[in-house]
Amino acid sequence: MKKNRLFRLLIAVFALALVAAACGGSSAEDEPATTTVPTTEAAGATGSETTEPVAAPLRVAIVAPSAKDDLAFTQSMVDAVNALDRDIELSITDGTFVIEDAAAAIRGYAEDGNDVVIAHGTQFGASLIEIAPDFPDVTFLWGTATDTQGLDNVFAYSPAADEGGYVNGIVAAGISESGIIGVVGPLEAGDAVAYIKGFETGALDGGAKSVNITYTGSFGDVALAAEAAQAHLVNGVDVLTGSAQMVVGAVGVASQNDIPWFGTQANQTSLAPDLVVASQVYHWEVILEEMLSLRDAGVLGGQAFEINLANGGLVIEFNPGYDLPEGVRAAADAAIQGIIGGTIDTGF
Amino acid sequence: MGTSNTTKVLLEMRGITKRFPGVIANEDVDFDVRNGEVHTLLGENGAGKSTLMKIVFGLYQADEGEVLLRGEPIDIRSPSEAIAARIGMVHQHFMLVPPLTVAENVALGLSSSRRPFTDLAKVSTRISEISDAHGLAVDPSTEVWRLSVGERQRVEIIKALYRDAELLVLDEPTAVLTPQEVDDLFVILRRMVDDGRGLIFISHKLHEVMALSDRITVLRDGRVAGSTTPAEATRESLARMMVGREVRLTPHKGKVTVGDARLSIRNLTVIGDRGTPAVKNLSLDVLGGEILGIAGVSGNGQREFAEAVAGLRHTEPGGTITMDGADITTSSTRVRRNLGLAYVPEERMRDGVVAEFSVSENLVLVNHGSKEFTKRGLLATGAIRRRSTEMVKQFAVKTPTIDTPIASLSGGNIQKVVMARELSASPGVLLACQPTRGVDIGSAEYIHSRLIEQRERGAATLVVSEDLDEILGLADRIAVMYEGEIVAIIDSADAKREEIGLLMAGVLET
Amino acid sequence: MSDFFTLTVLVAVVGSGVRLATPYLLAGLGETVGQKSGVLNLGIDGVMQLSAFSAYFVVLKTDNLMLGVLAGLAVGAVMGVFYGVITIVFKATQGISGIGIFIFGLGFSDLLFQRLVGTPKPIRQLPTIEIPFLSELPVVGEALFQHNPLTYVAFILVPVTILFLGKTTFGLNIRAVGENPHAADSLGVSVERTRYVAILIGNTMAGLAGVALVLELGIFQPNLTQGLGFIAVALVYFGSWRPSHVMAGALLYGLVNATVLQLKARNIIPLSFSELAAMAPAVLTIVALVILAQRVKGPAALTKPFIRH
């Protein structure tokens, strides 16, 4: 009967494997980020069905395709919710690159009585059309997206990633000696396209000779992103940028070859402390606060929001560890003002 | 073939009992082999021969009883222990690795003088020595898949001799050989016995047993049914010991007036699985009231020929198949059946029955669409049950009920179900392939008598068989097939085994 | 466009192709050994991820590359023991068990990464070793002899595997057990033990493939392999179980990938064709190997558990 015991052990290990796979890093679920500072504003908004005099925390859930600390897209939203000055109970399911898994998680959170469910991925739109009407009291946030698909309990959100891209492009052109700049992108979709298009326009406006763009065809293939960066180096590229979570591979190549790097979606300085020049960082909290206030006032959705340089949702964070020439820094500030003032076209 | 009682007892098995869940495979079996003799173990399929030998070779352990080797008790727990004790076994299904060379097959499991590398050059030299000493010609550097069946058999024996086997067990070694290859094998085996080795020969082919053995022990239902010698026994007496009752080995055939050709084949060419012609420009007539036997070594186009006649394989343009005057060359199997063709396929489990279906369902398989068994598009269960019960009785099928899954019946009873179904329509032409392969003697006798009945009814019967005894016993005329052609048609009254054997091997031209 | 075929570009493309090919080659060679013994392992992608994470984590904590490599190899071997128990002791269906291992490796490495590391941090990468004399040869020197040590190991393992399978007694046992285990058994070769060792070799090499990937990149991220292990299994099939063909397949796959990336970098492939071009490596490699192989039959006992009868 030794065999039997072994078999049971095996089954237990397998069960563990399945659980591990199913959660796929949703480990964050059991460590909710709870802020205990109640906001007077929220308590004051009486009449709304979710707020009572003794303010119960607002229950928010995030469903996202990559890891919650990916130094990119997903992390930007997690950081934003944590930055809100509200009493929030946060749940996260990340790493749901399979859409069906994400849809199940979205529905699950709505059924569980969450007040706000954030579907953090363009690809979750079709699922929302099915799910949102079943939960009229729940507010769904969907991004990146520029419209709500006609659903009145959905808020859409998107970054004007082209704006930061443009500013990064101006700076990149300013420090490039060869005038040839390389870009590593994933698929031609989402905010990656906006960022890359803005970057290209900025770099060319800033005097670059050529901007070489590679879409590797994958959001996750780190090795391919690394080799895409290598391929750029042969052609005289001396500044690199890129978008999406697989760029960590490209940053590695940049760092091995002393090539300055520009980041987007989150501050990537930690990946190459000496070489990251600047990162465009998403501060969703600016529009998140707006959306939640609308919900407090009884408007559960139906509007689209954008973060940009003007509303402070997009911030260019320069790495103090990189010695940027003053003239270039001034050009960057001028570009930011130009975009806010509407005098610069990012070409997107 | 003199038995020398003076020689030592090499192996002795006493009171061996081996049980499997629900079955007693061997019960209180005594068996021994002396140096310098061939002791045959004879019995039907399932009589317990293979189980007993697997105990000798360490693949099974006996539940009761003891084994003595060279007078010493021995407990053989694995093939490697058996090999170490100088016991060799040539298994019924070749234990060879086809993509490997002969030398690699022989070297497998042996320690090498050039560890961790193999020493195939040395092995090859030794193989050549053994080949020369025993007349076992084979090239050590050839891959086994390139070898003929007879050559593979030799490799198996070389494997045992290379390991210096003193006791050699041969489990049905002749099943796949031509008569000439069997003769050659027997010469080799005899030489090995004369060297002082002991041989256990397992077979159910009576004339081979009579030809090779010094002693014969018959197993029936797991027990020893008797022991004898070729001098004291006859084929009939051996068959009686195997089956436990009187058996007619040569079917009794009455005189029949032969009619016109009912099946005519002209210039038939069939492409085989390898994309080359397996049947080449073959012409043949089968007359009403005769049994025409097709003899040949497996793989000479018999299967492709039969499948073409049954309508399961395309024929090349130019050839025709006519049945009772109707051209059926391109007809579907259904049309052929409606015209009166019945087919008993070679692979009965694959092509003859649906393994998951019951006996009853299998009995009506071809007729289930007929008026008799269908009412308003539904199967008429009552009628089907009545008819199945009748057929089971008529063909003496041993089955618990008609609802038993067919797969749980014995080979002989499955074949009887197929025969019952195929003969129930009183066919004009009957095509039976390997009708008694893997079938016990009792069932074989019964199947033969039903085939002869068809002949007396006026049907044209075509029997394809690799068992030459079966062909010689059944057929009125014998067509010998070699490399896709009919090389001779012989009247069975004039047929000689040796001549047919040579024709089958392609040695004799006519 | 005209200057695409300059030597510099060619050297870069070949160098990049060889780097990309390395993990496929290591995983493919290991899988070849396993499959030759009759055991299919669809789980090597999961093994690679666990090994990659282990190596990453150890280097992150100790900054010692050698310890990282050893950790990855050890995890691969442990996964081999695990897979052996499933497929040999319990004779479970190999296809499904392999998928189970893959899911376990993917999920567990992700979980460990989230718990123990969180935010990706760069680690030390394997150094580039220039082979004396050879690396100074024009063109080929830079393309072929300026790589990290594991790339050399991978390519040295090709003749080693050929020799091992073809010329050693244990290799003979592996081949026999994968074709006709009953024959091997009848000659006293332990089918179980032979397959177990083959699985251990296969998994350890998969582990090494994961190590090579992560130490080349210098960073880990969940699902780092992106199905690399599955492509390696396909290379074994389409490479008809020959180490040399598996190498040809891995190299071709890497080279086509590198060529496509270079063509994209120079805007020779228009952006609108980017996604189509991304499929080119797999398609071309499979077509080439199919033509090369002409439908060779695999080990006859592949995926069949051994049961004495």
PDB file of C-alpha atoms in Angstrom, chain B residues 139-302:
ATOM      1  CA  ASP B 139      24.881 -10.358 -42.054  1.00  0.00           C
ATOM      2  CA  PRO B 140      25.592  -8.737 -38.650  1.00  0.00           C
ATOM      3  CA  SER B 141      25.596  -5.180 -40.051  1.00  0.00           C
ATOM      4  CA  THR B 142      22.128  -5.313 -41.636  1.00  0.00           C
ATOM      5  CA  GLU B 143      19.191  -3.624 -39.954  1.00  0.00           C
ATOM      6  CA  VAL B 144      16.693  -6.219 -38.814  1.00  0.00           C
ATOM      7  CA  TRP B 145      13.769  -4.625 -40.668  1.00  0.00           C
ATOM      8  CA  ARG B 146      15.493  -5.486 -43.928  1.00  0.00           C
ATOM      9  CA  LEU B 147      15.560  -9.209 -43.096  1.00  0.00           C
ATOM     10  CA  SER B 148      13.076 -11.867 -44.152  1.00  0.00           C
ATOM     11  CA  VAL B 149      11.066 -13.636 -41.515  1.00  0.00           C
ATOM     12  CA  GLY B 150      13.300 -16.695 -41.730  1.00  0.00           C
ATOM     13  CA  GLU B 151      16.412 -14.581 -41.239  1.00  0.00           C
ATOM     14  CA  ARG B 152      14.856 -12.872 -38.225  1.00  0.00           C
ATOM     15  CA  GLN B 153      14.220 -16.285 -36.752  1.00  0.00           C
ATOM     16  CA  ARG B 154      17.922 -17.039 -37.171  1.00  0.00           C
ATOM     17  CA  VAL B 155      18.830 -13.813 -35.381  1.00  0.00           C
ATOM     18  CA  GLU B 156      16.680 -14.904 -32.459  1.00  0.00           C
ATOM     19  CA  ILE B 157      18.514 -18.220 -32.272  1.00  0.00           C
ATOM     20  CA  ILE B 158      21.887 -16.481 -32.609  1.00  0.00           C
ATOM     21  CA  LYS B 159      20.926 -14.229 -29.694  1.00  0.00           C
ATOM     22  CA  ALA B 160      20.388 -17.310 -27.533  1.00  0.00           C
ATOM     23  CA  LEU B 161      23.550 -19.067 -28.754  1.00  0.00           C
ATOM     24  CA  TYR B 162      25.623 -15.901 -28.257  1.00  0.00           C
ATOM     25  CA  ARG B 163      24.588 -16.031 -24.622  1.00  0.00           C
ATOM     26  CA  ASP B 164      25.648 -19.678 -24.632  1.00  0.00           C
ATOM     27  CA  ALA B 165      22.174 -21.019 -23.880  1.00  0.00           C
ATOM     28  CA  GLU B 166      22.170 -24.680 -22.865  1.00  0.00           C
ATOM     29  CA  LEU B 167      18.395 -24.802 -22.628  1.00  0.00           C
ATOM     30  CA  LEU B 168      16.500 -23.196 -25.474  1.00  0.00           C
ATOM     31  CA  VAL B 169      12.761 -22.583 -25.478  1.00  0.00           C
ATOM     32  CA  LEU B 170      11.173 -22.071 -28.892  1.00  0.00           C
ATOM     33  CA  ASP B 171       7.633 -20.730 -28.697  1.00  0.00           C
ATOM     34  CA  GLU B 172       5.804 -21.505 -31.965  1.00  0.00           C
ATOM     35  CA  PRO B 173       8.889 -20.793 -34.068  1.00  0.00           C
ATOM     36  CA  THR B 174       7.402 -22.059 -37.303  1.00  0.00           C
ATOM     37  CA  ALA B 175       4.205 -19.998 -37.321  1.00  0.00           C
ATOM     38  CA  VAL B 176       5.543 -17.542 -39.882  1.00  0.00           C
ATOM     39  CA  LEU B 177       7.907 -19.730 -41.909  1.00  0.00           C
ATOM     40  CA  THR B 178       7.565 -21.362 -45.319  1.00  0.00           C
ATOM     41  CA  PRO B 179       7.749 -25.155 -45.418  1.00  0.00           C
ATOM     42  CA  GLN B 180      11.346 -24.919 -46.698  1.00  0.00           C
ATOM     43  CA  GLU B 181      12.331 -22.532 -43.929  1.00  0.00           C
ATOM     44  CA  VAL B 182      10.786 -24.944 -41.444  1.00  0.00           C
ATOM     45  CA  ASP B 183      12.889 -27.778 -42.838  1.00  0.00           C
ATOM     46  CA  ASP B 184      16.032 -25.635 -42.618  1.00  0.00           C
ATOM     47  CA  LEU B 185      15.190 -24.642 -39.065  1.00  0.00           C
ATOM     48  CA  PHE B 186      14.703 -28.234 -38.025  1.00  0.00           C
ATOM     49  CA  VAL B 187      18.138 -29.150 -39.372  1.00  0.00           C
ATOM     50  CA  ILE B 188      19.673 -26.355 -37.325  1.00  0.00           C
ATOM     51  CA  LEU B 189      17.746 -27.316 -34.204  1.00  0.00           C
ATOM     52  CA  ARG B 190      18.703 -30.949 -34.554  1.00  0.00           C
ATOM     53  CA  ARG B 191      22.367 -29.956 -34.806  1.00  0.00           C
ATOM     54  CA  MET B 192      22.021 -27.932 -31.605  1.00  0.00           C
ATOM     55  CA  VAL B 193      20.514 -30.894 -29.797  1.00  0.00           C
ATOM     56  CA  ASP B 194      23.321 -33.120 -31.007  1.00  0.00           C
ATOM     57  CA  ASP B 195      25.716 -30.647 -29.352  1.00  0.00           C
ATOM     58  CA  GLY B 196      24.113 -31.630 -26.059  1.00  0.00           C
ATOM     59  CA  ARG B 197      21.701 -28.752 -25.609  1.00  0.00           C
ATOM     60  CA  GLY B 198      18.142 -29.273 -24.445  1.00  0.00           C
ATOM     61  CA  LEU B 199      15.262 -27.855 -26.485  1.00  0.00           C
ATOM     62  CA  ILE B 200      11.667 -27.144 -25.581  1.00  0.00           C
ATOM     63  CA  PHE B 201       9.577 -26.858 -28.715  1.00  0.00           C
ATOM     64  CA  ILE B 202       6.122 -25.322 -28.462  1.00  0.00           C
ATOM     65  CA  SER B 203       3.704 -25.888 -31.294  1.00  0.00           C
ATOM     66  CA  HIS B 204       0.220 -26.889 -32.297  1.00  0.00           C
ATOM     67  CA  LYS B 205       1.178 -28.080 -35.795  1.00  0.00           C
ATOM     68  CA  LEU B 206       0.961 -31.802 -35.528  1.00  0.00           C
ATOM     69  CA  HIS B 207       3.115 -32.915 -38.411  1.00  0.00           C
ATOM     70  CA  GLU B 208       5.962 -30.633 -37.267  1.00  0.00           C
ATOM     71  CA  VAL B 209       5.692 -32.006 -33.787  1.00  0.00           C
ATOM     72  CA  MET B 210       5.901 -35.516 -35.151  1.00  0.00           C
ATOM     73  CA  ALA B 211       8.906 -34.611 -37.269  1.00  0.00           C
ATOM     74  CA  LEU B 212      11.071 -32.856 -34.662  1.00  0.00           C
ATOM     75  CA  SER B 213      10.290 -34.205 -31.229  1.00  0.00           C
ATOM     76  CA  ASP B 214      11.984 -36.789 -29.086  1.00  0.00           C
ATOM     77  CA  ARG B 215       9.252 -36.574 -26.488  1.00  0.00           C
ATOM     78  CA  ILE B 216       5.855 -34.889 -26.484  1.00  0.00           C
ATOM     79  CA  THR B 217       3.853 -33.564 -23.541  1.00  0.00           C
ATOM     80  CA  VAL B 218       0.316 -32.388 -24.191  1.00  0.00           C
ATOM     81  CA  LEU B 219      -1.286 -29.650 -22.121  1.00  0.00           C
ATOM     82  CA  ARG B 220      -5.036 -29.173 -21.939  1.00  0.00           C
ATOM     83  CA  ASP B 221      -6.761 -26.509 -19.838  1.00  0.00           C
ATOM     84  CA  GLY B 222      -3.577 -25.915 -17.893  1.00  0.00           C
ATOM     85  CA  ARG B 223      -2.971 -29.532 -16.910  1.00  0.00           C
ATOM     86  CA  VAL B 224      -0.847 -32.277 -18.396  1.00  0.00           C
ATOM     87  CA  ALA B 225      -3.145 -34.349 -20.592  1.00  0.00           C
ATOM     88  CA  GLY B 226      -0.484 -36.938 -21.340  1.00  0.00           C
ATOM     89  CA  SER B 227       3.060 -37.637 -22.490  1.00  0.00           C
ATOM     90  CA  THR B 228       4.161 -39.724 -25.441  1.00  0.00           C
ATOM     91  CA  THR B 229       6.777 -40.082 -28.197  1.00  0.00           C
ATOM     92  CA  PRO B 230       6.400 -39.768 -31.970  1.00  0.00           C
ATOM     93  CA  ALA B 231       6.914 -43.510 -32.261  1.00  0.00           C
ATOM     94  CA  GLU B 232       3.886 -44.227 -30.097  1.00  0.00           C
ATOM     95  CA  ALA B 233       1.640 -41.404 -31.266  1.00  0.00           C
ATOM     96  CA  THR B 234      -0.282 -40.518 -34.398  1.00  0.00           C
ATOM     97  CA  ARG B 235      -1.544 -37.123 -35.406  1.00  0.00           C
ATOM     98  CA  GLU B 236      -5.037 -38.285 -34.540  1.00  0.00           C
ATOM     99  CA  SER B 237      -4.056 -39.479 -31.087  1.00  0.00           C
ATOM    100  CA  LEU B 238      -2.274 -36.163 -30.384  1.00  0.00           C
ATOM    101  CA  ALA B 239      -5.314 -34.204 -31.504  1.00  0.00           C
ATOM    102  CA  ARG B 240      -7.471 -36.325 -29.246  1.00  0.00           C
ATOM    103  CA  MET B 241      -5.213 -35.537 -26.285  1.00  0.00           C
ATOM    104  CA  MET B 242      -5.310 -31.835 -27.089  1.00  0.00           C
ATOM    105  CA  VAL B 243      -9.056 -31.532 -27.482  1.00  0.00           C
ATOM    106  CA  GLY B 244     -10.233 -34.282 -25.173  1.00  0.00           C
ATOM    107  CA  ARG B 245     -12.413 -36.014 -27.750  1.00  0.00           C
ATOM    108  CA  GLU B 246     -12.216 -37.627 -31.184  1.00  0.00           C
ATOM    109  CA  VAL B 247     -11.289 -35.077 -33.897  1.00  0.00           C
ATOM    110  CA  ARG B 248     -11.445 -35.452 -37.659  1.00  0.00           C
ATOM    111  CA  LEU B 249      -8.242 -33.827 -38.917  1.00  0.00           C
ATOM    112  CA  THR B 250      -8.910 -34.347 -42.594  1.00  0.00           C
ATOM    113  CA  PRO B 251     -12.354 -33.097 -43.501  1.00  0.00           C
ATOM    114  CA  HIS B 252     -14.553 -35.623 -45.230  1.00  0.00           C
ATOM    115  CA  LYS B 253     -15.488 -34.464 -48.702  1.00  0.00           C
ATOM    116  CA  GLY B 254     -18.202 -36.039 -50.775  1.00  0.00           C
ATOM    117  CA  LYS B 255     -18.221 -36.135 -54.564  1.00  0.00           C
ATOM    118  CA  VAL B 256     -19.633 -33.012 -56.149  1.00  0.00           C
ATOM    119  CA  THR B 257     -20.281 -32.191 -59.765  1.00  0.00           C
ATOM    120  CA  VAL B 258     -18.506 -29.016 -60.614  1.00  0.00           C
ATOM    121  CA  GLY B 259     -20.488 -26.301 -62.367  1.00  0.00           C
ATOM    122  CA  ASP B 260     -19.586 -23.181 -64.349  1.00  0.00           C
ATOM    123  CA  ALA B 261     -17.272 -20.448 -63.217  1.00  0.00           C
ATOM    124  CA  ARG B 262     -19.132 -18.290 -60.675  1.00  0.00           C
ATOM    125  CA  LEU B 263     -16.200 -15.967 -59.927  1.00  0.00           C
ATOM    126  CA  SER B 264     -13.949 -14.918 -62.799  1.00  0.00           C
ATOM    127  CA  ILE B 265     -10.929 -12.717 -62.403  1.00  0.00           C
ATOM    128  CA  ARG B 266      -9.056 -11.392 -65.416  1.00  0.00           C
ATOM    129  CA  ASN B 267      -5.794  -9.452 -65.543  1.00  0.00           C
ATOM    130  CA  LEU B 268      -6.189  -8.113 -62.021  1.00  0.00           C
ATOM    131  CA  THR B 269      -3.500  -5.725 -60.785  1.00  0.00           C
ATOM    132  CA  VAL B 270      -3.694  -4.270 -57.275  1.00  0.00           C
ATOM    133  CA  ILE B 271      -1.410  -1.696 -55.724  1.00  0.00           C
ATOM    134  CA  GLY B 272      -0.318  -2.524 -52.178  1.00  0.00           C
ATOM    135  CA  ASP B 273       0.282  -0.242 -49.206  1.00  0.00           C
ATOM    136  CA  ARG B 274       3.844   0.432 -50.275  1.00  0.00           C
ATOM    137  CA  GLY B 275       2.620   1.880 -53.583  1.00  0.00           C
ATOM    138  CA  THR B 276       3.997  -0.996 -55.671  1.00  0.00           C
ATOM    139  CA  PRO B 277       1.878  -3.698 -57.341  1.00  0.00           C
ATOM    140  CA  ALA B 278       1.037  -6.407 -54.799  1.00  0.00           C
ATOM    141  CA  VAL B 279      -1.084  -8.383 -57.272  1.00  0.00           C
ATOM    142  CA  LYS B 280       0.213  -8.571 -60.837  1.00  0.00           C
ATOM    143  CA  ASN B 281      -2.022  -9.305 -63.810  1.00  0.00           C
ATOM    144  CA  LEU B 282      -3.738 -12.186 -62.077  1.00  0.00           C
ATOM    145  CA  SER B 283      -6.415 -14.331 -63.762  1.00  0.00           C
ATOM    146  CA  LEU B 284      -8.410 -17.048 -62.005  1.00  0.00           C
ATOM    147  CA  ASP B 285     -11.763 -18.877 -62.197  1.00  0.00           C
ATOM    148  CA  VAL B 286     -13.575 -20.332 -59.214  1.00  0.00           C
ATOM    149  CA  LEU B 287     -16.235 -22.867 -60.204  1.00  0.00           C
ATOM    150  CA  GLY B 288     -19.539 -23.599 -58.541  1.00  0.00           C
ATOM    151  CA  GLY B 289     -19.196 -26.602 -56.232  1.00  0.00           C
ATOM    152  CA  GLU B 290     -15.451 -26.359 -55.718  1.00  0.00           C
ATOM    153  CA  ILE B 291     -13.147 -25.054 -53.066  1.00  0.00           C
ATOM    154  CA  LEU B 292     -10.174 -23.302 -54.552  1.00  0.00           C
ATOM    155  CA  GLY B 293      -7.355 -22.878 -52.067  1.00  0.00           C
ATOM    156  CA  ILE B 294      -4.807 -20.097 -52.386  1.00  0.00           C
ATOM    157  CA  ALA B 295      -1.514 -21.171 -50.849  1.00  0.00           C
ATOM    158  CA  GLY B 296       1.403 -18.865 -50.273  1.00  0.00           C
ATOM    159  CA  VAL B 297       3.746 -17.364 -47.730  1.00  0.00           C
ATOM    160  CA  SER B 298       2.338 -14.300 -45.998  1.00  0.00           C
ATOM    161  CA  GLY B 299       2.981 -11.075 -47.888  1.00  0.00           C
ATOM    162  CA  ASN B 300       2.842 -12.407 -51.424  1.00  0.00           C
ATOM    163  CA  GLY B 301      -0.266 -10.426 -52.336  1.00  0.00           C
ATOM    164  CA  GLN B 302      -2.946 -12.695 -50.882  1.00  0.00           C
TER     165      GLN B 302
END
